[in-house]
PDB file of C-alpha atoms in Angstrom:
ATOM      1  CA  MET A  97      -5.075   3.015 -40.499  1.00  0.00           C
ATOM      2  CA  THR A  98      -4.548  -0.639 -40.529  1.00  0.00           C
ATOM      3  CA  SER A  99      -6.925  -3.325 -42.001  1.00  0.00           C
ATOM      4  CA  SER A 100      -8.005  -3.834 -38.174  1.00  0.00           C
ATOM      5  CA  GLY A 101      -9.447  -0.496 -38.292  1.00  0.00           C
ATOM      6  CA  ARG A 102      -6.827   1.107 -35.553  1.00  0.00           C
ATOM      7  CA  ASP A 103      -4.446   3.577 -36.584  1.00  0.00           C
ATOM      8  CA  ARG A 104      -0.960   2.599 -35.915  1.00  0.00           C
ATOM      9  CA  ASP A 105       2.362   4.481 -36.366  1.00  0.00           C
ATOM     10  CA  SER A 106       5.462   3.443 -38.477  1.00  0.00           C
ATOM     11  CA  THR A 107       6.418   0.885 -35.789  1.00  0.00           C
ATOM     12  CA  GLY A 108       3.127  -0.606 -35.267  1.00  0.00           C
ATOM     13  CA  ARG A 109       2.040   1.107 -32.073  1.00  0.00           C
ATOM     14  CA  PRO A 110      -1.298   2.246 -31.867  1.00  0.00           C
ATOM     15  CA  ARG A 111      -1.837   5.983 -32.628  1.00  0.00           C
ATOM     16  CA  ASN A 112      -4.915   8.083 -33.020  1.00  0.00           C
ATOM     17  CA  ALA A 113      -4.564   9.648 -36.608  1.00  0.00           C
ATOM     18  CA  ARG A 114      -7.691  11.600 -35.924  1.00  0.00           C
ATOM     19  CA  PRO A 115      -7.153  15.445 -36.067  1.00  0.00           C
ATOM     20  CA  ARG A 116      -7.846  17.735 -32.858  1.00  0.00           C
ATOM     21  CA  ASP A 117      -8.867  20.831 -31.855  1.00  0.00           C
ATOM     22  CA  GLU A 118      -6.542  23.702 -30.310  1.00  0.00           C
ATOM     23  CA  LEU A 119      -7.506  22.053 -27.075  1.00  0.00           C
ATOM     24  CA  GLY A 120      -6.514  18.387 -27.871  1.00  0.00           C
ATOM     25  CA  ARG A 121      -9.982  17.122 -28.283  1.00  0.00           C
ATOM     26  CA  PRO A 122     -10.144  14.463 -31.278  1.00  0.00           C
ATOM     27  CA  LEU A 123     -12.416  15.621 -34.310  1.00  0.00           C
ATOM     28  CA  SER A 124     -14.094  13.619 -36.913  1.00  0.00           C
ATOM     29  CA  ARG A 125     -11.918  12.053 -39.428  1.00  0.00           C
ATOM     30  CA  GLY A 126     -11.335  14.174 -42.347  1.00  0.00           C
ATOM     31  CA  ALA A 127     -12.021  17.380 -40.490  1.00  0.00           C
ATOM     32  CA  SER A 128      -9.718  20.238 -40.409  1.00  0.00           C
ATOM     33  CA  GLY A 129      -7.949  20.624 -37.188  1.00  0.00           C
ATOM     34  CA  GLN A 130      -4.295  20.366 -35.216  1.00  0.00           C
ATOM     35  CA  PRO A 131      -1.967  17.423 -36.255  1.00  0.00           C
ATOM     36  CA  PRO A 132      -2.773  14.657 -34.026  1.00  0.00           C
ATOM     37  CA  SER A 133       0.277  14.029 -32.314  1.00  0.00           C
ATOM     38  CA  PRO A 134       4.060  15.553 -32.185  1.00  0.00           C
ATOM     39  CA  GLY A 135       5.793  14.571 -35.405  1.00  0.00           C
ATOM     40  CA  GLN A 136       2.886  14.186 -37.939  1.00  0.00           C
ATOM     41  CA  PRO A 137       2.639  16.871 -40.259  1.00  0.00           C
ATOM     42  CA  PRO A 138      -0.859  18.694 -40.909  1.00  0.00           C
ATOM     43  CA  SER A 139      -3.076  16.679 -43.154  1.00  0.00           C
ATOM     44  CA  PRO A 140      -2.801  17.411 -47.039  1.00  0.00           C
ATOM     45  CA  GLY A 141      -4.353  20.822 -47.823  1.00  0.00           C
ATOM     46  CA  GLN A 142      -4.413  21.724 -44.056  1.00  0.00           C
ATOM     47  CA  PRO A 143      -2.385  25.027 -43.721  1.00  0.00           C
ATOM     48  CA  PRO A 144      -0.914  25.723 -40.354  1.00  0.00           C
ATOM     49  CA  SER A 145      -3.215  27.924 -38.292  1.00  0.00           C
ATOM     50  CA  PRO A 146      -2.440  31.673 -38.629  1.00  0.00           C
ATOM     51  CA  GLY A 147      -0.998  33.288 -35.751  1.00  0.00           C
ATOM     52  CA  GLN A 148      -0.006  30.235 -34.000  1.00  0.00           C
ATOM     53  CA  PRO A 149       3.645  29.503 -32.612  1.00  0.00           C
ATOM     54  CA  PRO A 150       5.585  26.514 -33.907  1.00  0.00           C
ATOM     55  CA  SER A 151       4.279  23.535 -32.231  1.00  0.00           C
ATOM     56  CA  PRO A 152       5.581  19.932 -31.878  1.00  0.00           C
ATOM     57  CA  GLY A 153       3.383  19.002 -34.950  1.00  0.00           C
ATOM     58  CA  ASP A 154       4.949  21.641 -37.039  1.00  0.00           C
ATOM     59  CA  THR A 155       8.593  19.991 -36.708  1.00  0.00           C
ATOM     60  CA  SER A 156      10.297  16.968 -37.761  1.00  0.00           C
ATOM     61  CA  LEU A 157       9.824  15.331 -34.102  1.00  0.00           C
ATOM     62  CA  GLY A 158       8.686  12.056 -33.969  1.00  0.00           C
ATOM     63  CA  ASP A 159       5.782  10.625 -32.070  1.00  0.00           C
ATOM     64  CA  GLU A 160       7.902  10.391 -28.664  1.00  0.00           C
ATOM     65  CA  THR A 161      11.061  12.274 -29.548  1.00  0.00           C
ATOM     66  CA  ALA A 162      12.161  14.439 -26.654  1.00  0.00           C
ATOM     67  CA  LEU A 163      13.940  17.732 -27.466  1.00  0.00           C
ATOM     68  CA  PRO A 164      16.745  18.709 -25.030  1.00  0.00           C
ATOM     69  CA  PRO A 165      15.485  20.354 -21.799  1.00  0.00           C
ATOM     70  CA  ALA A 166      16.093  23.970 -22.663  1.00  0.00           C
ATOM     71  CA  ASP A 167      14.180  23.572 -26.035  1.00  0.00           C
ATOM     72  CA  ALA A 168      11.426  21.372 -24.665  1.00  0.00           C
ATOM     73  CA  LEU A 169      10.784  23.944 -22.029  1.00  0.00           C
ATOM     74  CA  ALA A 170      11.075  26.974 -24.335  1.00  0.00           C
ATOM     75  CA  LEU A 171       8.572  25.288 -26.636  1.00  0.00           C
ATOM     76  CA  ALA A 172       6.345  24.330 -23.868  1.00  0.00           C
ATOM     77  CA  GLN A 173       6.157  27.687 -22.280  1.00  0.00           C
ATOM     78  CA  GLN A 174       5.416  29.331 -25.967  1.00  0.00           C
ATOM     79  CA  LEU A 175       2.695  26.820 -26.399  1.00  0.00           C
ATOM     80  CA  ILE A 176       1.174  27.694 -22.866  1.00  0.00           C
ATOM     81  CA  ASP A 177       1.583  31.226 -23.799  1.00  0.00           C
ATOM     82  CA  HIS A 178      -0.630  30.782 -26.790  1.00  0.00           C
ATOM     83  CA  GLY A 179      -3.403  28.925 -25.104  1.00  0.00           C
ATOM     84  CA  ARG A 180      -2.081  25.419 -26.392  1.00  0.00           C
ATOM     85  CA  ALA A 181      -1.552  23.514 -22.979  1.00  0.00           C
ATOM     86  CA  PHE A 182      -2.552  20.131 -24.598  1.00  0.00           C
ATOM     87  CA  ARG A 183       0.278  20.695 -26.959  1.00  0.00           C
ATOM     88  CA  ALA A 184       2.470  21.737 -24.449  1.00  0.00           C
ATOM     89  CA  HIS A 185       1.738  18.700 -22.525  1.00  0.00           C
ATOM     90  CA  GLU A 186       2.795  16.531 -25.414  1.00  0.00           C
ATOM     91  CA  VAL A 187       6.428  18.038 -25.466  1.00  0.00           C
ATOM     92  CA  LEU A 188       6.622  17.776 -21.839  1.00  0.00           C
ATOM     93  CA  GLU A 189       5.569  13.994 -21.619  1.00  0.00           C
ATOM     94  CA  ALA A 190       8.097  13.241 -24.338  1.00  0.00           C
ATOM     95  CA  SER A 191      10.869  14.369 -21.845  1.00  0.00           C
ATOM     96  CA  TRP A 192       9.255  12.628 -19.135  1.00  0.00           C
ATOM     97  CA  LYS A 193       9.479   9.570 -20.697  1.00  0.00           C
ATOM     98  CA  ALA A 194      13.237  10.155 -22.034  1.00  0.00           C
ATOM     99  CA  ALA A 195      14.196  11.478 -18.452  1.00  0.00           C
ATOM    100  CA  GLN A 196      16.948  10.164 -16.473  1.00  0.00           C
ATOM    101  CA  PRO A 197      15.390   8.255 -13.578  1.00  0.00           C
ATOM    102  CA  ALA A 198      16.298  11.197 -11.292  1.00  0.00           C
ATOM    103  CA  ASP A 199      14.500  13.812 -13.376  1.00  0.00           C
ATOM    104  CA  ARG A 200      11.389  11.703 -14.327  1.00  0.00           C
ATOM    105  CA  ASP A 201       8.865  12.914 -11.521  1.00  0.00           C
ATOM    106  CA  LEU A 202      10.075  16.424 -12.290  1.00  0.00           C
ATOM    107  CA  TRP A 203       9.099  16.221 -16.020  1.00  0.00           C
ATOM    108  CA  LYS A 204       5.981  14.014 -15.053  1.00  0.00           C
ATOM    109  CA  GLY A 205       4.798  16.904 -12.812  1.00  0.00           C
ATOM    110  CA  LEU A 206       5.465  19.517 -15.352  1.00  0.00           C
ATOM    111  CA  ALA A 207       3.319  17.581 -17.887  1.00  0.00           C
ATOM    112  CA  GLN A 208       0.435  17.096 -15.463  1.00  0.00           C
ATOM    113  CA  VAL A 209       0.343  20.800 -14.649  1.00  0.00           C
ATOM    114  CA  ALA A 210       0.156  21.345 -18.477  1.00  0.00           C
ATOM    115  CA  VAL A 211      -2.978  18.681 -18.442  1.00  0.00           C
ATOM    116  CA  GLY A 212      -4.172  20.670 -15.630  1.00  0.00           C
ATOM    117  CA  LEU A 213      -4.257  23.803 -17.670  1.00  0.00           C
ATOM    118  CA  THR A 214      -5.752  21.857 -20.593  1.00  0.00           C
ATOM    119  CA  HIS A 215      -8.805  20.749 -18.552  1.00  0.00           C
ATOM    120  CA  ALA A 216      -9.101  24.327 -17.312  1.00  0.00           C
ATOM    121  CA  GLN A 217      -9.033  25.377 -20.966  1.00  0.00           C
ATOM    122  CA  ARG A 218     -11.792  22.763 -21.568  1.00  0.00           C
ATOM    123  CA  GLY A 219     -14.393  23.751 -18.927  1.00  0.00           C
ATOM    124  CA  ASN A 220     -13.412  20.817 -16.731  1.00  0.00           C
ATOM    125  CA  ALA A 221     -13.055  22.409 -13.301  1.00  0.00           C
ATOM    126  CA  ARG A 222     -12.516  19.174 -11.123  1.00  0.00           C
ATOM    127  CA  GLY A 223      -9.965  17.973 -13.769  1.00  0.00           C
ATOM    128  CA  ALA A 224      -8.133  21.157 -13.673  1.00  0.00           C
ATOM    129  CA  VAL A 225      -7.750  21.131  -9.746  1.00  0.00           C
ATOM    130  CA  ALA A 226      -6.895  17.745  -9.502  1.00  0.00           C
ATOM    131  CA  LEU A 227      -4.008  17.781 -12.232  1.00  0.00           C
ATOM    132  CA  LEU A 228      -2.938  21.003 -11.152  1.00  0.00           C
ATOM    133  CA  ARG A 229      -2.513  19.771  -7.709  1.00  0.00           C
ATOM    134  CA  ARG A 230      -0.764  16.393  -8.623  1.00  0.00           C
ATOM    135  CA  GLY A 231       1.612  18.308 -10.723  1.00  0.00           C
ATOM    136  CA  ALA A 232       2.407  20.817  -8.167  1.00  0.00           C
ATOM    137  CA  GLY A 233       3.158  17.914  -5.683  1.00  0.00           C
ATOM    138  CA  ALA A 234       5.542  16.083  -8.075  1.00  0.00           C
ATOM    139  CA  VAL A 235       7.518  19.272  -9.001  1.00  0.00           C
ATOM    140  CA  SER A 236       7.615  20.204  -5.030  1.00  0.00           C
ATOM    141  CA  GLY A 237      10.153  17.353  -4.725  1.00  0.00           C
ATOM    142  CA  TYR A 238      12.534  19.470  -6.547  1.00  0.00           C
ATOM    143  CA  ALA A 239      11.691  22.555  -5.002  1.00  0.00           C
ATOM    144  CA  GLY A 240      14.723  24.441  -3.542  1.00  0.00           C
ATOM    145  CA  GLY A 241      16.645  23.773  -6.696  1.00  0.00           C
ATOM    146  CA  CYS A 242      16.327  25.030 -10.403  1.00  0.00           C
ATOM    147  CA  PRO A 243      17.181  21.723 -12.334  1.00  0.00           C
ATOM    148  CA  HIS A 244      17.500  22.755 -16.306  1.00  0.00           C
ATOM    149  CA  GLY A 245      16.556  26.241 -15.265  1.00  0.00           C
ATOM    150  CA  ILE A 246      12.905  25.247 -14.146  1.00  0.00           C
ATOM    151  CA  ASP A 247      11.236  27.546 -11.442  1.00  0.00           C
ATOM    152  CA  THR A 248      10.258  24.873  -9.136  1.00  0.00           C
ATOM    153  CA  ALA A 249       9.070  26.713  -6.438  1.00  0.00           C
ATOM    154  CA  GLY A 250       7.265  29.254  -8.875  1.00  0.00           C
ATOM    155  CA  ILE A 251       5.499  26.409 -10.591  1.00  0.00           C
ATOM    156  CA  VAL A 252       4.218  24.704  -7.381  1.00  0.00           C
ATOM    157  CA  SER A 253       3.164  28.123  -6.012  1.00  0.00           C
ATOM    158  CA  SER A 254       1.352  28.984  -9.317  1.00  0.00           C
ATOM    159  CA  ALA A 255      -0.165  25.923  -9.812  1.00  0.00           C
ATOM    160  CA  ASN A 256      -1.669  25.452  -6.253  1.00  0.00           C
ATOM    161  CA  GLU A 257      -2.732  29.030  -6.371  1.00  0.00           C
ATOM    162  CA  LEU A 258      -4.587  28.514  -9.707  1.00  0.00           C
ATOM    163  CA  ALA A 259      -5.925  25.094  -8.326  1.00  0.00           C
ATOM    164  CA  ASP A 260      -7.487  26.922  -5.034  1.00  0.00           C
ATOM    165  CA  ARG A 261      -8.932  29.528  -7.246  1.00  0.00           C
ATOM    166  CA  ILE A 262     -10.718  27.286  -9.438  1.00  0.00           C
ATOM    167  CA  ASP A 263     -11.858  25.137  -6.611  1.00  0.00           C
ATOM    168  CA  GLN A 264     -12.995  27.988  -4.484  1.00  0.00           C
ATOM    169  CA  ASP A 265     -14.487  30.435  -7.190  1.00  0.00           C
ATOM    170  CA  GLY A 266     -14.990  28.258 -10.229  1.00  0.00           C
ATOM    171  CA  LEU A 267     -13.548  28.515 -14.137  1.00  0.00           C
ATOM    172  CA  SER A 268     -16.017  31.611 -14.521  1.00  0.00           C
ATOM    173  CA  ALA A 269     -13.510  33.313 -11.850  1.00  0.00           C
ATOM    174  CA  VAL A 270     -10.463  32.871 -14.159  1.00  0.00           C
ATOM    175  CA  SER A 271      -9.852  34.797 -17.166  1.00  0.00           C
ATOM    176  CA  PRO A 272      -8.384  32.750 -20.185  1.00  0.00           C
ATOM    177  CA  ASP A 273      -5.296  34.915 -19.971  1.00  0.00           C
ATOM    178  CA  ARG A 274      -4.536  33.840 -16.481  1.00  0.00           C
ATOM    179  CA  LEU A 275      -4.354  29.865 -17.290  1.00  0.00           C
ATOM    180  CA  PHE A 276      -0.796  29.606 -17.468  1.00  0.00           C
ATOM    181  CA  VAL A 277       2.256  28.889 -15.483  1.00  0.00           C
ATOM    182  CA  LEU A 278       5.976  30.127 -15.901  1.00  0.00           C
ATOM    183  CA  LEU A 279       8.304  27.235 -16.241  1.00  0.00           C
ATOM    184  CA  ARG A 280      11.742  28.886 -16.305  1.00  0.00           C
ATOM    185  CA  VAL A 281      13.644  31.121 -14.038  1.00  0.00           C
ATOM    186  CA  ALA A 282      13.497  34.592 -15.490  1.00  0.00           C
ATOM    187  CA  VAL A 283      16.652  35.399 -17.117  1.00  0.00           C
ATOM    188  CA  ARG A 284      18.274  38.850 -16.274  1.00  0.00           C
TER     189      ARG A 284
END
């Protein structure tokens, strides 16, 4: 933290150094939680959560370092599968920011789908529906192809179906184990 009271990274850019809970919500300073963002190791004395998959915060990634597409998709899927959509969003957002112009909307859409899942995990039905649909809309521009092995048609369908179910029946009608999407085409 700087003398102005704002947290900043090594380049001077504003960053929130507060720890976060597993759904990405900021906790009080000094509380135990997940590392605040990719590339920042756990606080001293804070062990990794048992049974949790590797996360961006457990690696040597910088705050906005994008992984190669295959690695980003694999890590994001692992995080989504373990109920950590917020962390998956961070991985996908880094890829979006680093993507070539032709792929930016695809990665942005994937990040938005992950944020939609995060809203659902946090109990925010309205936010979940909006972001799942927005993300599906962005990804739909790539339908008919599988760039980087991404199951664009499957993501659009899954995200829209989940948004419709939440919109019609509420979050209580969707069990936590159904709050996921498959990002890649199944390899046989």
